[in-house]
Short mmCIF file of C-alpha atoms in Angstrom, two decimals:
data_model
loop_
_atom_site.label_atom_id
_atom_site.label_comp_id
_atom_site.label_asym_id
_atom_site.label_seq_id
_atom_site.Cartn_x
_atom_site.Cartn_y
_atom_site.Cartn_z
CA MET A 918 -181.04 17.27 112.23
CA THR A 919 -179.11 16.53 109.05
CA ASP A 920 -175.39 16.84 108.58
CA ILE A 921 -175.76 19.96 106.41
CA GLU A 922 -177.84 21.71 109.07
CA LYS A 923 -175.25 20.85 111.72
CA ILE A 924 -172.45 22.26 109.57
CA THR A 925 -174.28 25.49 108.66
CA GLN A 926 -175.22 26.17 112.28
CA SER A 927 -171.78 25.52 113.74
CA LYS A 928 -169.76 28.44 115.13
CA TYR A 929 -166.78 27.47 112.97
CA PHE A 930 -168.82 27.67 109.75
CA LEU A 931 -170.37 31.02 110.73
CA SER A 932 -166.93 32.40 111.62
CA VAL A 933 -165.47 31.32 108.28
CA LEU A 934 -168.49 32.79 106.47
CA GLY A 935 -168.07 36.10 108.34
CA VAL A 936 -164.36 36.30 107.53
CA LEU A 937 -165.04 35.54 103.85
CA GLY A 938 -167.74 38.23 103.75
CA PHE A 939 -165.37 40.72 105.35
CA LEU A 940 -162.62 39.87 102.82
CA ILE A 941 -165.00 40.20 99.87
CA ALA A 942 -166.27 43.58 101.12
CA GLY A 943 -162.68 44.74 101.64
CA ALA A 944 -161.71 43.63 98.12
CA ILE A 945 -164.65 45.54 96.62
CA ILE A 946 -163.77 48.71 98.53
CA PHE A 947 -160.09 48.37 97.56
CA SER A 948 -161.04 47.87 93.89
CA ALA A 949 -163.21 50.98 93.96
CA GLY A 950 -160.29 52.98 95.38
CA VAL A 951 -157.93 51.66 92.71
CA TYR A 952 -160.45 52.57 89.99
CA VAL A 953 -160.84 56.14 91.25
CA GLY A 954 -157.07 56.52 91.67
CA GLU A 955 -156.36 55.29 88.15
CA HIS A 956 -158.98 57.63 86.69
CA ARG A 957 -157.43 60.63 88.44
CA ALA A 958 -153.89 59.56 87.58
CA ARG A 959 -154.76 59.10 83.90
CA TYR A 960 -156.21 62.63 83.74
CA SER A 961 -153.18 64.12 85.49
CA TYR A 962 -150.69 62.09 83.42
CA GLN A 963 -152.10 63.42 80.15
CA TRP A 964 -151.62 66.93 81.48
CA GLY A 965 -147.85 66.40 81.49
CA ALA A 966 -147.46 67.61 77.91
CA ASN A 967 -148.63 71.08 79.03
CA TYR A 968 -146.73 71.16 82.32
CA GLU A 969 -145.54 74.74 81.96
CA ARG A 970 -148.97 76.10 81.06
CA ASN A 971 -150.71 74.03 83.70
CA PHE A 972 -148.45 74.63 86.66
CA LEU A 973 -146.28 77.67 86.03
CA GLY A 974 -149.16 79.90 84.99
CA VAL A 975 -149.08 82.77 82.56
CA PRO A 976 -145.65 83.83 81.24
CA GLY A 977 -144.22 86.67 83.29
CA ARG A 978 -145.96 85.61 86.46
CA ILE A 979 -143.24 83.27 87.68
CA GLY A 980 -141.80 84.81 90.81
CA ASP A 981 -144.82 87.05 91.45
CA ALA A 982 -144.95 85.79 95.01
CA PRO A 983 -141.68 86.87 96.63
CA GLY A 984 -141.02 86.06 100.24
CA LEU A 985 -140.37 82.90 102.09
CA GLY A 986 -143.17 82.94 104.59
CA GLY A 987 -144.68 79.58 105.28
CA PRO A 988 -148.28 78.50 105.35
CA GLY A 989 -150.62 80.61 107.38
CA GLY A 990 -153.02 83.37 106.57
CA ASP A 991 -154.02 86.97 107.04
CA GLU A 992 -157.14 88.14 108.84
CA ASN A 993 -159.26 87.19 105.79
CA GLY A 994 -157.91 83.65 105.57
CA ARG A 995 -155.76 84.33 102.49
CA PRO A 996 -152.36 82.60 102.43
CA LEU A 997 -149.20 84.59 103.23
CA GLY A 998 -145.64 84.53 101.87
CA MET A 999 -144.71 81.92 99.30
CA MET A 1000 -148.21 80.41 99.55
CA ARG A 1001 -149.87 83.74 98.72
CA ASN A 1002 -150.71 82.96 95.09
CA PHE A 1003 -150.90 79.19 95.46
CA GLU A 1004 -154.66 78.95 95.75
CA GLY A 1005 -156.42 78.89 92.39
CA ARG A 1006 -153.75 80.53 90.23
CA ASP A 1007 -151.72 77.60 89.00
CA PHE A 1008 -154.15 74.71 89.08
CA ARG A 1009 -156.98 74.04 86.68
CA ASN A 1010 -160.37 72.77 87.66
CA GLY A 1011 -161.19 69.63 85.69
CA HIS A 1012 -164.91 70.01 86.44
CA GLY A 1013 -165.51 73.33 84.74
CA MET A 1014 -164.26 76.77 83.87
CA ALA A 1015 -165.23 80.15 82.48
CA GLY A 1016 -163.61 82.13 79.72
CA THR A 1017 -163.63 83.33 76.14
CA VAL A 1018 -163.87 81.04 73.11
CA VAL A 1019 -160.58 81.07 71.18
CA SER A 1020 -161.35 78.41 68.57
CA ILE A 1021 -163.93 75.80 67.66
CA SER A 1022 -163.11 72.63 65.71
CA ASP A 1023 -165.22 69.50 65.29
CA ASN A 1024 -166.37 68.69 68.83
CA ASN A 1025 -163.67 70.63 70.68
CA ILE A 1026 -163.70 74.19 71.95
CA VAL A 1027 -160.57 76.00 73.13
CA VAL A 1028 -161.37 78.46 75.92
CA LYS A 1029 -159.03 81.09 77.36
CA ASP A 1030 -159.69 81.62 81.05
CA PRO A 1031 -159.26 84.98 82.83
CA SER A 1032 -155.67 84.12 83.81
CA GLY A 1033 -154.74 83.53 80.16
CA LYS A 1034 -154.59 79.72 80.22
CA GLU A 1035 -156.08 77.86 77.29
CA ASN A 1036 -158.30 74.87 78.08
CA THR A 1037 -159.76 72.29 75.71
CA ILE A 1038 -163.43 71.42 76.12
CA ALA A 1039 -164.82 68.22 74.56
CA VAL A 1040 -168.44 68.51 73.44
CA SER A 1041 -170.60 65.40 72.91
CA GLU A 1042 -174.13 64.90 71.64
CA LYS A 1043 -175.26 64.86 75.29
CA THR A 1044 -173.80 68.32 76.01
CA LEU A 1045 -176.44 70.97 76.63
CA ILE A 1046 -175.47 74.38 75.19
CA LYS A 1047 -177.63 77.31 76.33
CA ASN A 1048 -177.74 80.96 75.28
CA GLY A 1049 -180.24 82.59 77.61
CA GLN A 1050 -183.26 80.28 77.58
CA ALA A 1051 -182.56 78.92 74.08
CA ASP A 1052 -180.81 75.63 73.35
CA ILE A 1053 -178.14 76.10 70.70
CA LYS A 1054 -175.60 73.92 68.90
CA ILE A 1055 -171.82 74.04 68.85
CA THR A 1056 -172.01 75.54 65.35
CA ASP A 1057 -173.84 78.56 66.82
CA LEU A 1058 -170.86 79.43 69.02
CA LYS A 1059 -168.43 82.08 67.79
CA ASN A 1060 -164.93 83.16 68.71
CA ASP A 1061 -164.89 85.71 71.56
CA ASP A 1062 -168.13 84.33 73.07
CA ASN A 1063 -167.99 84.34 76.87
CA ILE A 1064 -168.93 80.92 78.21
CA VAL A 1065 -169.13 78.95 81.44
CA VAL A 1066 -168.52 75.19 81.21
CA ILE A 1067 -169.57 72.53 83.70
CA GLY A 1068 -168.39 68.97 83.14
CA SER A 1069 -166.02 66.24 84.21
CA PRO A 1070 -162.30 65.62 83.66
CA GLY A 1071 -161.49 63.55 80.58
CA ASP A 1072 -158.76 60.95 80.19
CA ILE A 1073 -156.65 63.08 77.82
CA GLY A 1074 -156.49 66.31 79.84
CA VAL A 1075 -159.69 67.89 78.53
CA VAL A 1076 -162.96 68.74 80.22
CA ASN A 1077 -165.93 66.70 78.98
CA ALA A 1078 -168.71 69.29 78.95
CA ASP A 1079 -172.15 68.52 80.37
CA LEU A 1080 -173.41 72.11 80.20
CA ILE A 1081 -172.13 75.16 78.36
CA ARG A 1082 -173.77 78.51 79.10
CA VAL A 1083 -173.12 81.46 76.75
CA PHE A 1084 -172.97 84.95 78.29
CA ASN A 1085 -172.74 87.57 75.56
CA VAL A 1086 -172.67 91.10 76.90
CA ARG A 1087 -172.30 92.98 73.65
#
């Protein structure tokens, strides 16, 4: 048996190798968590310029939820008291939305959702835009078109569209 074989088969060497493997795996998992956290933080940070629109909702709706009841729910699972309108009203979904086209410029579409909030949608060459069964282009969209957008949150507070579906009920 050679010296190298003795070293590689010793319990000390195998223990050190196991600890190093564990540390490397831990570092990779930690790095992945940091990457995801930075991506989410960057998206949220860019939203700061529109704080009032993003978090206070539509003008005139501040204070719509009187009462000081705490978390809980009614028989249908809806929140009570001050948490009554918390769910869904004041927070945007970075992965998609539905609404009416307000304006179209270059590769951006501004969409007004049913609660009156305006959202910017970034369209790329990979974005699929459908009207019924037909594939269309961004230039075929018009103001007041009803659309549903599915995508991912962008770094500057926009939604990067993967799919846009047009629903015109005229």
